[in-house]
Tab-separated table of C-alpha atoms in Angstrom:
chain	number	residue	atom	x	y	z
A	18	MET	CA	-0.016	0.229	-0.330
A	19	TYR	CA	2.446	2.282	0.560
A	20	PHE	CA	4.568	1.372	-2.139
A	21	THR	CA	2.298	3.212	-4.959
A	22	TYR	CA	4.122	5.382	-7.221
A	23	HIS	CA	3.113	8.378	-5.329
A	24	PHE	CA	4.988	7.763	-2.800
A	25	LEU	CA	8.037	6.293	-4.647
A	26	GLY	CA	7.601	10.142	-6.783
A	27	ILE	CA	8.407	12.316	-3.730
A	28	HIS	CA	10.870	10.017	-2.187
A	29	LEU	CA	12.589	10.736	-5.503
A	30	ILE	CA	12.310	14.400	-5.855
A	31	TRP	CA	13.405	14.630	-2.348
A	32	TRP	CA	16.549	13.336	-3.384
A	33	PHE	CA	16.634	16.245	-6.256
A	34	VAL	CA	16.315	18.768	-3.331
A	35	TRP	CA	19.160	17.199	-0.900
A	36	ILE	CA	21.638	16.494	-3.834
A	37	ILE	CA	20.589	20.557	-5.269
A	38	LEU	CA	20.998	21.386	-1.311
A	39	LEU	CA	24.819	19.810	-1.850
A	40	PHE	CA	25.845	21.301	-4.063
A	41	TRP	CA	25.002	24.471	-2.787
A	42	ILE	CA	26.662	24.695	0.335
A	43	PHE	CA	30.005	23.000	-1.395
A	44	ALA	CA	30.542	23.718	-4.803
A	45	THR	CA	29.526	27.584	-4.762
A	46	PRO	CA	32.426	29.648	-4.871
A	47	TYR	CA	33.522	31.625	-1.795
A	48	TYR	CA	33.352	35.031	-2.781
A	49	ILE	CA	29.212	35.144	-2.940
A	50	PRO	CA	27.963	36.370	0.073
A	51	GLY	CA	28.032	34.827	3.905
A	52	GLU	CA	31.366	33.872	2.552
A	53	ARG	CA	33.903	31.882	4.029
A	54	LYS	CA	37.315	33.541	3.411
A	55	LYS	CA	37.641	36.593	5.077
A	56	LYS	CA	39.167	39.618	3.140
A	57	ASP	CA	42.972	40.627	2.749
A	58	PHE	CA	43.000	43.597	4.147
A	59	PRO	CA	45.890	46.191	2.946
A	60	LEU	CA	47.771	46.056	6.516
A	61	ASP	CA	47.593	42.577	6.248
A	62	ILE	CA	49.428	42.394	2.220
A	63	LEU	CA	51.810	44.756	3.575
A	64	LYS	CA	52.771	42.184	6.700
A	65	LYS	CA	52.508	39.886	3.855
A	66	ARG	CA	54.992	41.066	1.317
A	67	PHE	CA	57.837	42.171	4.378
A	68	ALA	CA	57.744	38.702	5.503
A	69	LEU	CA	58.258	36.623	2.173
A	70	GLY	CA	61.019	39.573	1.515
A	71	GLN	CA	59.637	41.595	-1.317
A	72	ILE	CA	60.204	45.010	0.526
A	73	THR	CA	63.368	46.545	2.944
A	74	THR	CA	62.548	47.308	6.331
A	75	GLU	CA	62.588	50.661	5.776
A	76	GLU	CA	59.425	50.389	3.166
A	77	TYR	CA	57.681	49.043	5.550
A	78	ARG	CA	57.769	51.099	8.103
A	79	LEU	CA	57.017	53.747	5.117
A	80	ALA	CA	53.748	51.951	4.086
A	81	LYS	CA	52.418	50.902	7.833
A	82	LYS	CA	52.707	54.317	8.421
A	83	SER	CA	50.498	55.274	5.731
A	84	ILE	CA	47.904	53.378	5.549
A	85	GLU	CA	47.570	54.145	9.526
A	86	ASN	CA	47.218	57.666	8.802
A	87	ASP	CA	44.710	56.656	5.943
A	88	LEU	CA	42.314	54.895	8.676
A	89	ASP	CA	42.535	57.615	11.013
């Protein structure tokens, strides 16, 4: 009685709903609203460049002062 086509059809629809929901959660890009990745702020980028040795200590200090003055 419960295995008629009506119940199996709804069961099949729910499988599609779950598959679409899981795909939307795990396969969508991270730059959508409610993003999972935090944005890099200018000071963070400056610290990374300094840590990688791309800029000198003096350049780091000057850029840091400039960024901090822009934030105020």
